[in-house]
């Protein structure tokens, strides 16, 4: 029997006022696991009213108290790890061990980082920049913020959003993706046990609900992780109210492999980093750009590693990665795989997993693609890697940078000088050397170009949720 979900507003679960619902479907079985409301204007108004009222007191809470609350929430996440894992697995089909390690444990660690960051806001030192006057800077919370999270890492993306916003003293109305709301609701309940009522509110719904959030007059900022199209809509609607926006909008990450790299190690890593979470990761390896002299050898190594990867099992313990998240995305990916251009070659994979009942796709390697191909230019968000050749460093840079996305990239070489050149010339928000995909709370995450702007993680993300005020005192 599927459960009926509710919004979390002002510290309590409440029924949505609207009459429209949607099914939450397991991507493993295709069966309904919950019924979620499509929140309407009255629900959004109630959530923002609660956040406004809570902000009046929360903005003046000391950094040490905000730290205490964030640390308590991190503890509760670990205490309720099994509940969070099961809630998310129902909606995503991700292997439970991956959710436990990469989202619950990592999320708790990231909250603890933000707890410390709450006490480290910085500004210019007080000084007499004008004779007879002392100036200094205050960093203040923005106020109420609206946040929209995606379905690929529901819990982790919620942590990346609420952690810095709460550390800086803001209050929140958050909408999770329509297909993956349950782990966010568990997180909201746990937060309600340690934060004052109204500090964190969660409303459920679809794109129409998200539009209500971005167009609402209350939020001072709208933050979203999602597609380029979704980010464009958010930016356009937020512009009407002159709201700040924070946009993390996906990627098309290249991995440039030189002949002097450890090829066996690189091939194993790139398959791992390209198929992790079924490739549903904005930083996942999607384009392997290989020096011409080792192209065929390296493709063979990639194919051998890809064939070791397992997916498609109803028992997630047998899977290295799970299914694509929802039927619409699954059908889009399958259509792309059916329409691979004639000049390209599928080396391995290229189809749904055999005998799988859910939305599983085999790890796929495609060679012979051209720079203008859709598979190269557009985000596939699946366990699909394309391979291209290059002869010179200049060509490798041109191929790497020749897409609209600019979130993440990597270069694989043992030549230190070359690595330094590529970290400078690759036009991406993150460049890894002889690794990929790895993130830490202390370092910023965010891209350029169509990948959006603003930073998640690190102290930079906390600063995103603050405003700067100049104070000047006359000394006589």
Short mmCIF file of C-alpha atoms in Angstrom, two decimals:
data_model
loop_
_atom_site.label_atom_id
_atom_site.label_comp_id
_atom_site.label_asym_id
_atom_site.label_seq_id
_atom_site.Cartn_x
_atom_site.Cartn_y
_atom_site.Cartn_z
CA UNK A 1 0.00 0.00 0.00
CA UNK A 2 1.47 3.36 -1.01
CA UNK A 3 1.66 6.21 1.48
CA UNK A 4 0.14 9.67 1.07
CA UNK A 5 2.70 12.43 1.51
CA UNK A 6 2.23 15.83 3.13
CA UNK A 7 3.97 19.19 3.15
CA UNK A 8 6.13 20.17 6.11
CA UNK A 9 5.24 23.72 7.15
CA UNK A 10 5.94 25.58 10.39
CA UNK A 11 7.35 22.52 12.10
CA UNK A 12 4.54 20.07 11.28
CA UNK A 13 3.23 17.89 8.46
CA UNK A 14 0.08 19.35 6.89
CA UNK A 15 -2.15 18.28 4.04
CA UNK A 16 -1.94 20.29 0.86
CA UNK A 17 -5.00 22.35 0.05
CA UNK A 18 -5.23 21.44 -3.62
CA UNK A 19 -7.07 18.50 -5.11
CA UNK A 20 -4.40 17.35 -7.58
CA UNK A 21 -2.02 14.47 -6.84
CA UNK A 22 0.74 12.59 -8.63
CA UNK A 23 2.17 9.13 -8.21
CA UNK A 24 5.70 8.55 -6.95
CA UNK A 25 6.97 5.50 -8.84
CA UNK A 26 9.79 3.09 -8.07
CA UNK A 27 12.22 3.06 -11.01
CA UNK A 28 13.15 -0.52 -10.10
CA UNK A 29 9.66 -1.99 -10.43
CA UNK A 30 7.64 0.73 -12.12
CA UNK A 31 5.09 0.46 -9.31
CA UNK A 32 3.59 3.31 -7.30
CA UNK A 33 5.21 3.71 -3.87
CA UNK A 34 3.58 6.96 -2.70
CA UNK A 35 1.05 9.62 -3.63
CA UNK A 36 2.27 13.20 -3.52
CA UNK A 37 0.20 16.38 -3.65
CA UNK A 38 0.70 19.13 -6.21
CA UNK A 39 0.87 22.10 -3.89
CA UNK A 40 -0.96 25.22 -4.97
CA UNK A 41 -0.73 28.94 -4.18
CA UNK A 42 -2.30 28.65 -0.72
CA UNK A 43 0.25 26.03 0.32
CA UNK A 44 3.17 28.09 -0.97
CA UNK A 45 1.79 31.19 0.74
CA UNK A 46 1.56 29.30 4.04
CA UNK A 47 5.13 28.04 3.75
CA UNK A 48 6.52 31.50 3.01
CA UNK A 49 4.46 33.03 5.83
CA UNK A 50 5.97 30.52 8.25
CA UNK A 51 9.47 31.23 6.95
CA UNK A 52 8.97 35.02 7.24
CA UNK A 53 7.76 34.72 10.81
CA UNK A 54 10.62 32.40 11.77
CA UNK A 55 13.22 34.69 10.17
CA UNK A 56 12.36 37.52 12.55
CA UNK A 57 13.97 35.54 15.37
CA UNK A 58 16.32 33.19 13.49
CA UNK A 59 18.29 36.06 11.92
CA UNK A 60 19.40 37.15 15.38
CA UNK A 61 20.37 33.69 16.64
CA UNK A 62 24.08 33.59 17.38
CA UNK A 63 26.40 31.67 15.05
CA UNK A 64 27.19 29.27 17.88
CA UNK A 65 23.50 28.42 18.25
CA UNK A 66 23.12 27.87 14.50
CA UNK A 67 26.18 25.65 14.72
CA UNK A 68 24.60 23.65 17.54
CA UNK A 69 21.44 23.07 15.50
CA UNK A 70 23.35 21.96 12.40
CA UNK A 71 25.50 19.59 14.45
CA UNK A 72 22.37 18.13 16.05
CA UNK A 73 20.80 17.57 12.63
CA UNK A 74 23.96 15.80 11.44
CA UNK A 75 23.74 13.50 14.46
CA UNK A 76 20.09 12.76 13.77
CA UNK A 77 20.85 11.91 10.15
CA UNK A 78 23.31 9.25 11.29
CA UNK A 79 20.90 7.96 13.92
CA UNK A 80 18.15 7.63 11.30
CA UNK A 81 20.37 6.45 8.47
CA UNK A 82 18.34 3.33 7.73
CA UNK A 83 15.11 5.33 7.49
CA UNK A 84 16.68 7.89 5.16
CA UNK A 85 18.17 5.14 2.99
CA UNK A 86 14.88 3.27 2.63
CA UNK A 87 12.93 6.45 1.89
CA UNK A 88 15.34 7.40 -0.87
CA UNK A 89 15.73 3.90 -2.29
CA UNK A 90 11.96 3.71 -2.80
CA UNK A 91 12.15 6.77 -5.04
CA UNK A 92 15.49 6.34 -6.82
CA UNK A 93 16.36 2.64 -6.83
CA UNK A 94 19.95 3.55 -5.98
CA UNK A 95 21.88 0.78 -4.22
CA UNK A 96 21.26 1.19 -0.51
CA UNK A 97 24.96 1.07 0.34
CA UNK A 98 25.58 3.99 -2.04
CA UNK A 99 22.86 6.09 -0.41
CA UNK A 100 24.21 5.28 3.05
CA UNK A 101 27.81 6.15 2.16
CA UNK A 102 27.50 8.91 -0.43
CA UNK A 103 24.45 10.79 0.81
CA UNK A 104 23.67 10.06 4.46
CA UNK A 105 27.22 9.79 5.84
CA UNK A 106 28.60 12.40 3.44
CA UNK A 107 25.60 14.67 4.09
CA UNK A 108 26.15 14.53 7.83
CA UNK A 109 29.81 15.39 7.31
CA UNK A 110 28.87 18.34 5.10
CA UNK A 111 26.42 19.63 7.70
CA UNK A 112 29.21 19.54 10.25
CA UNK A 113 31.36 21.60 7.90
CA UNK A 114 28.58 24.17 7.52
CA UNK A 115 28.14 24.17 11.29
CA UNK A 116 31.74 25.34 11.60
CA UNK A 117 31.36 27.77 8.70
CA UNK A 118 28.49 29.46 10.56
CA UNK A 119 31.11 30.93 12.90
CA UNK A 120 33.59 32.03 10.23
CA UNK A 121 31.89 34.80 8.27
CA UNK A 122 34.46 37.35 7.18
CA UNK A 123 34.55 41.01 6.16
CA UNK A 124 36.99 43.89 5.93
CA UNK A 125 38.57 44.98 9.16
CA UNK A 126 37.28 48.18 10.77
CA UNK A 127 39.46 51.13 9.79
CA UNK A 128 39.45 54.85 9.11
CA UNK A 129 39.19 54.92 5.33
CA UNK A 130 38.07 58.55 5.62
CA UNK A 131 39.43 60.96 8.18
CA UNK A 132 37.31 61.14 11.32
CA UNK A 133 35.18 58.14 10.36
CA UNK A 134 35.41 54.41 11.02
CA UNK A 135 33.98 51.94 8.50
CA UNK A 136 33.31 48.24 8.77
CA UNK A 137 31.29 45.57 7.02
CA UNK A 138 28.39 43.47 8.29
CA UNK A 139 27.50 40.21 6.62
CA UNK A 140 23.81 39.54 7.08
CA UNK A 141 21.46 36.74 6.00
CA UNK A 142 19.40 37.46 2.90
CA UNK A 143 16.11 36.55 4.54
CA UNK A 144 13.75 33.89 3.24
CA UNK A 145 15.14 31.81 0.37
CA UNK A 146 13.39 29.47 -2.06
CA UNK A 147 15.23 26.30 -3.05
CA UNK A 148 14.49 23.62 -5.66
CA UNK A 149 16.37 20.32 -5.66
CA UNK A 150 16.74 17.63 -8.37
CA UNK A 151 16.03 13.91 -8.41
CA UNK A 152 19.51 12.50 -9.01
CA UNK A 153 20.85 12.93 -5.44
CA UNK A 154 17.77 14.05 -3.49
CA UNK A 155 19.20 14.00 0.01
CA UNK A 156 22.67 15.30 -0.82
CA UNK A 157 21.29 18.15 -2.92
CA UNK A 158 18.97 19.12 -0.07
CA UNK A 159 21.99 19.24 2.28
CA UNK A 160 23.95 21.36 -0.20
CA UNK A 161 21.05 23.81 -0.27
CA UNK A 162 19.95 24.02 3.35
CA UNK A 163 23.40 23.74 4.97
CA UNK A 164 24.88 27.07 3.85
CA UNK A 165 21.55 28.89 3.94
CA UNK A 166 20.87 27.92 7.56
CA UNK A 167 24.49 28.53 8.58
CA UNK A 168 24.17 32.10 7.30
CA UNK A 169 20.92 32.68 9.23
CA UNK A 170 18.28 32.39 6.49
CA UNK A 171 14.98 30.55 6.58
CA UNK A 172 13.88 28.26 3.76
CA UNK A 173 11.02 27.03 1.61
CA UNK A 174 12.29 24.03 -0.36
CA UNK A 175 10.64 21.99 -3.10
CA UNK A 176 12.16 18.56 -3.84
CA UNK A 177 11.85 16.94 -7.27
CA UNK A 178 8.40 15.48 -7.86
CA UNK A 179 9.74 11.93 -8.32
CA UNK A 180 11.98 11.85 -5.23
CA UNK A 181 10.37 13.65 -2.26
CA UNK A 182 10.53 11.08 0.53
CA UNK A 183 14.09 11.38 1.89
CA UNK A 184 13.71 15.18 1.95
CA UNK A 185 10.57 14.82 4.05
CA UNK A 186 12.42 12.62 6.53
CA UNK A 187 15.19 15.23 6.66
CA UNK A 188 12.59 17.97 7.26
CA UNK A 189 11.06 16.03 10.14
CA UNK A 190 14.48 15.57 11.74
CA UNK A 191 15.26 19.25 11.23
CA UNK A 192 11.96 20.12 12.89
CA UNK A 193 13.20 18.41 16.03
CA UNK A 194 16.20 20.72 16.38
CA UNK A 195 15.40 23.98 14.52
CA UNK A 196 12.67 26.45 15.48
CA UNK A 197 9.37 25.97 13.66
CA UNK A 198 9.29 27.64 10.27
CA UNK A 199 13.03 27.75 9.72
CA UNK A 200 12.85 24.89 7.18
CA UNK A 201 9.66 24.27 5.23
CA UNK A 202 9.11 21.72 2.44
CA UNK A 203 6.34 21.92 -0.16
CA UNK A 204 5.68 19.11 -2.61
CA UNK A 205 4.64 19.51 -6.20
CA UNK A 206 5.59 19.62 -9.85
CA UNK A 207 6.91 22.35 -12.13
CA UNK A 208 3.84 24.49 -11.51
CA UNK A 209 4.61 24.50 -7.79
CA UNK A 210 8.21 25.44 -8.49
CA UNK A 211 6.96 28.35 -10.60
CA UNK A 212 4.89 29.55 -7.65
CA UNK A 213 8.02 29.54 -5.49
CA UNK A 214 10.14 31.51 -7.94
CA UNK A 215 7.42 34.07 -8.68
CA UNK A 216 6.42 34.59 -5.05
CA UNK A 217 7.23 38.07 -3.71
CA UNK A 218 8.73 36.82 -0.45
CA UNK A 219 12.06 35.08 -1.22
CA UNK A 220 15.18 37.23 -1.50
CA UNK A 221 16.90 34.45 -3.44
CA UNK A 222 15.96 31.42 -5.52
CA UNK A 223 18.46 28.55 -5.70
CA UNK A 224 18.04 25.59 -8.01
CA UNK A 225 19.97 22.55 -9.14
CA UNK A 226 18.46 21.29 -12.37
CA UNK A 227 18.45 21.46 -16.15
CA UNK A 228 19.50 24.47 -18.18
CA UNK A 229 15.90 25.00 -19.22
CA UNK A 230 14.71 24.95 -15.61
CA UNK A 231 17.44 27.40 -14.65
CA UNK A 232 16.47 29.74 -17.46
CA UNK A 233 12.86 29.75 -16.27
CA UNK A 234 13.95 30.43 -12.69
CA UNK A 235 16.26 33.26 -13.73
CA UNK A 236 13.57 34.85 -15.90
CA UNK A 237 10.85 34.71 -13.25
CA UNK A 238 13.20 35.81 -10.46
CA UNK A 239 14.24 38.80 -12.56
CA UNK A 240 10.70 40.19 -12.31
CA UNK A 241 11.18 40.60 -8.58
CA UNK A 242 14.90 41.47 -8.80
CA UNK A 243 15.68 38.38 -6.73
CA UNK A 244 19.11 36.83 -6.48
CA UNK A 245 19.51 33.47 -8.17
CA UNK A 246 21.88 30.56 -7.63
CA UNK A 247 21.94 28.17 -10.59
CA UNK A 248 23.68 24.78 -10.85
CA UNK A 249 22.56 23.50 -14.22
CA UNK A 250 24.39 20.40 -15.27
CA UNK A 251 27.47 19.47 -17.23
CA UNK A 252 29.08 17.54 -20.04
CA UNK A 253 32.40 16.65 -18.45
CA UNK A 254 35.39 15.74 -20.61
CA UNK A 255 38.26 13.52 -19.50
CA UNK A 256 41.41 14.17 -21.55
CA UNK A 257 43.68 11.10 -21.62
CA UNK A 258 47.30 11.36 -22.79
CA UNK A 259 49.51 8.48 -23.88
CA UNK A 260 51.76 8.89 -20.85
CA UNK A 261 48.90 8.29 -18.39
CA UNK A 262 48.51 5.05 -16.45
CA UNK A 263 46.02 3.71 -18.99
CA UNK A 264 44.71 0.74 -17.04
CA UNK A 265 44.11 2.89 -13.96
CA UNK A 266 42.51 5.64 -16.04
CA UNK A 267 40.16 3.25 -17.83
CA UNK A 268 38.97 1.69 -14.58
CA UNK A 269 38.44 5.09 -12.98
CA UNK A 270 36.63 6.61 -15.95
CA UNK A 271 34.13 3.77 -16.13
CA UNK A 272 33.55 4.11 -12.39
CA UNK A 273 33.14 7.89 -12.65
CA UNK A 274 31.06 7.67 -15.82
CA UNK A 275 28.55 5.07 -14.60
CA UNK A 276 28.26 6.11 -10.94
CA UNK A 277 24.58 6.70 -10.13
CA UNK A 278 23.79 5.50 -13.68
CA UNK A 279 25.61 8.54 -15.03
CA UNK A 280 22.98 10.78 -13.44
CA UNK A 281 25.56 13.17 -12.07
CA UNK A 282 26.33 16.63 -13.41
CA UNK A 283 30.06 16.01 -12.99
CA UNK A 284 30.09 12.45 -14.40
CA UNK A 285 32.58 11.61 -17.14
CA UNK A 286 30.64 11.79 -20.39
CA UNK A 287 33.26 12.63 -23.05
CA UNK A 288 36.54 10.71 -23.15
CA UNK A 289 39.03 12.59 -25.33
CA UNK A 290 41.99 10.33 -26.09
CA UNK A 291 45.38 10.95 -27.67
CA UNK A 292 45.35 9.44 -31.14
CA UNK A 293 48.31 7.07 -30.62
CA UNK A 294 46.51 5.14 -27.85
CA UNK A 295 42.91 5.50 -28.99
CA UNK A 296 42.23 1.88 -29.95
CA UNK A 297 44.10 0.45 -26.99
CA UNK A 298 42.28 2.70 -24.57
CA UNK A 299 38.87 1.95 -26.06
CA UNK A 300 39.55 -1.76 -25.52
CA UNK A 301 40.46 -1.05 -21.90
CA UNK A 302 37.29 1.00 -21.38
CA UNK A 303 35.14 -1.73 -22.91
CA UNK A 304 36.71 -4.39 -20.71
CA UNK A 305 36.02 -2.31 -17.60
CA UNK A 306 32.46 -1.50 -18.71
CA UNK A 307 31.68 -5.20 -19.09
CA UNK A 308 32.61 -5.74 -15.44
CA UNK A 309 29.93 -3.31 -14.24
CA UNK A 310 26.64 -4.84 -13.13
CA UNK A 311 23.17 -3.34 -13.17
CA UNK A 312 19.58 -4.34 -13.86
CA UNK A 313 19.01 -6.54 -10.82
CA UNK A 314 15.94 -6.15 -8.63
CA UNK A 315 18.26 -6.91 -5.70
CA UNK A 316 20.22 -3.67 -5.42
CA UNK A 317 23.06 -5.41 -3.56
CA UNK A 318 24.03 -6.97 -6.90
CA UNK A 319 24.16 -3.62 -8.73
CA UNK A 320 27.07 -1.26 -9.16
CA UNK A 321 24.51 1.36 -10.13
CA UNK A 322 20.76 1.52 -10.23
CA UNK A 323 18.13 2.56 -12.78
CA UNK A 324 17.43 5.85 -14.46
CA UNK A 325 15.12 7.79 -12.23
CA UNK A 326 11.83 8.04 -14.10
CA UNK A 327 10.07 6.77 -17.17
CA UNK A 328 10.21 10.06 -19.06
CA UNK A 329 13.99 10.28 -18.67
CA UNK A 330 14.36 6.57 -19.47
CA UNK A 331 12.41 6.93 -22.70
CA UNK A 332 14.46 10.00 -23.69
CA UNK A 333 17.74 8.15 -23.18
CA UNK A 334 16.49 5.06 -25.05
CA UNK A 335 15.47 7.27 -27.98
CA UNK A 336 18.95 8.83 -28.08
CA UNK A 337 20.54 5.39 -28.10
CA UNK A 338 18.27 4.26 -30.95
CA UNK A 339 19.22 7.33 -32.97
CA UNK A 340 23.00 7.10 -32.73
CA UNK A 341 24.40 8.55 -35.98
CA UNK A 342 25.61 6.12 -38.63
CA UNK A 343 29.19 7.38 -38.40
CA UNK A 344 29.41 6.36 -34.73
CA UNK A 345 30.02 2.87 -33.35
CA UNK A 346 28.61 1.30 -30.19
CA UNK A 347 31.50 -0.63 -28.65
CA UNK A 348 29.51 -2.02 -25.74
CA UNK A 349 26.06 -1.46 -24.27
CA UNK A 350 23.76 0.88 -26.12
CA UNK A 351 20.46 -0.61 -24.94
CA UNK A 352 18.24 -1.18 -21.91
CA UNK A 353 19.47 -3.89 -19.59
CA UNK A 354 18.19 -7.34 -20.52
CA UNK A 355 15.54 -8.92 -18.30
CA UNK A 356 15.27 -5.79 -16.15
CA UNK A 357 11.76 -4.73 -15.10
CA UNK A 358 12.72 -1.14 -14.25
CA UNK A 359 14.43 1.75 -16.00
CA UNK A 360 17.90 0.23 -16.31
CA UNK A 361 20.36 1.03 -19.11
CA UNK A 362 23.60 -0.83 -19.83
CA UNK A 363 26.96 0.95 -19.49
CA UNK A 364 27.63 2.24 -22.98
CA UNK A 365 30.73 3.30 -24.92
CA UNK A 366 30.40 4.99 -28.30
CA UNK A 367 33.30 5.83 -30.61
CA UNK A 368 33.50 7.75 -33.87
CA UNK A 369 31.33 10.63 -32.69
CA UNK A 370 31.76 14.11 -34.10
CA UNK A 371 31.92 17.33 -32.13
CA UNK A 372 28.59 18.53 -33.51
CA UNK A 373 26.71 15.33 -32.56
CA UNK A 374 23.92 15.62 -30.00
CA UNK A 375 25.63 12.90 -27.94
CA UNK A 376 28.63 15.21 -27.59
CA UNK A 377 26.84 18.53 -27.22
CA UNK A 378 23.81 17.69 -25.07
CA UNK A 379 23.62 16.23 -21.58
CA UNK A 380 22.58 12.56 -21.74
CA UNK A 381 22.49 11.97 -17.96
CA UNK A 382 22.96 8.24 -18.35
CA UNK A 383 25.82 5.68 -18.20
CA UNK A 384 26.92 6.67 -21.70
CA UNK A 385 30.50 7.67 -22.59
CA UNK A 386 31.56 8.96 -25.99
CA UNK A 387 35.18 8.71 -27.19
CA UNK A 388 36.95 11.21 -29.46
CA UNK A 389 40.52 11.40 -30.78
CA UNK A 390 42.98 14.27 -30.57
CA UNK A 391 46.49 14.77 -31.92
CA UNK A 392 47.67 17.98 -30.24
CA UNK A 393 47.12 19.70 -26.91
CA UNK A 394 45.41 22.56 -28.71
CA UNK A 395 42.94 20.17 -30.31
CA UNK A 396 42.24 18.50 -26.95
CA UNK A 397 41.44 21.88 -25.38
CA UNK A 398 39.25 22.86 -28.33
CA UNK A 399 37.25 19.64 -28.15
CA UNK A 400 36.94 19.84 -24.37
CA UNK A 401 35.78 23.44 -24.25
CA UNK A 402 33.62 23.19 -27.37
CA UNK A 403 30.31 22.64 -25.56
CA UNK A 404 27.94 25.00 -23.73
CA UNK A 405 28.47 23.30 -20.37
CA UNK A 406 31.39 24.18 -18.12
CA UNK A 407 30.99 22.42 -14.78
CA UNK A 408 33.69 19.75 -14.46
CA UNK A 409 36.57 18.15 -16.34
CA UNK A 410 39.71 16.07 -15.83
CA UNK A 411 43.10 15.54 -17.42
CA UNK A 412 45.04 12.27 -17.20
CA UNK A 413 48.81 12.58 -17.61
CA UNK A 414 52.05 12.06 -15.69
CA UNK A 415 53.53 15.25 -17.18
CA UNK A 416 53.24 17.87 -14.44
CA UNK A 417 53.84 20.84 -16.73
CA UNK A 418 51.14 19.66 -19.11
CA UNK A 419 48.75 19.14 -16.22
CA UNK A 420 49.35 22.73 -15.08
CA UNK A 421 48.62 24.04 -18.57
CA UNK A 422 45.38 22.08 -18.76
CA UNK A 423 44.14 23.13 -15.33
CA UNK A 424 44.57 26.70 -16.59
CA UNK A 425 43.06 26.24 -20.05
CA UNK A 426 40.14 23.88 -19.40
CA UNK A 427 37.13 26.19 -19.08
CA UNK A 428 35.33 24.40 -16.26
CA UNK A 429 34.51 25.16 -12.64
CA UNK A 430 36.47 22.13 -11.48
CA UNK A 431 39.47 20.42 -13.07
CA UNK A 432 40.73 17.12 -11.66
CA UNK A 433 44.16 15.69 -12.44
CA UNK A 434 44.37 11.86 -12.64
CA UNK A 435 41.04 11.52 -10.86
CA UNK A 436 37.45 12.69 -11.35
CA UNK A 437 34.11 13.24 -9.58
CA UNK A 438 35.51 13.49 -6.04
CA UNK A 439 34.19 16.38 -3.93
CA UNK A 440 34.95 17.64 -0.44
CA UNK A 441 32.97 20.03 1.75
CA UNK A 442 35.86 22.47 1.99
CA UNK A 443 36.12 23.14 -1.76
CA UNK A 444 33.57 24.97 -3.98
CA UNK A 445 31.42 23.26 -6.58
CA UNK A 446 29.89 25.20 -9.45
CA UNK A 447 30.34 25.95 -13.11
CA UNK A 448 30.50 28.56 -15.85
CA UNK A 449 28.62 29.23 -19.10
CA UNK A 450 25.37 27.25 -19.37
CA UNK A 451 26.27 25.26 -16.26
CA UNK A 452 25.12 28.28 -14.29
CA UNK A 453 26.69 30.39 -11.56
CA UNK A 454 27.12 30.36 -7.82
CA UNK A 455 28.96 27.85 -5.65
CA UNK A 456 27.79 24.92 -3.56
CA UNK A 457 29.92 23.57 -0.70
CA UNK A 458 32.78 25.50 0.97
CA UNK A 459 32.69 28.92 2.63
CA UNK A 460 31.93 30.38 -0.79
CA UNK A 461 28.47 28.83 -0.66
CA UNK A 462 27.76 30.36 2.75
CA UNK A 463 28.71 33.77 1.33
CA UNK A 464 26.18 33.20 -1.48
CA UNK A 465 23.46 33.35 1.17
CA UNK A 466 24.62 36.62 2.74
CA UNK A 467 24.43 40.29 1.88
CA UNK A 468 27.12 42.87 2.60
CA UNK A 469 26.32 46.09 4.47
CA UNK A 470 28.73 49.01 4.93
CA UNK A 471 28.60 50.74 8.31
CA UNK A 472 30.30 54.12 8.90
CA UNK A 473 30.62 55.94 12.25
CA UNK A 474 31.65 59.55 12.68
CA UNK A 475 34.27 59.78 15.41
CA UNK A 476 33.31 63.24 16.61
#
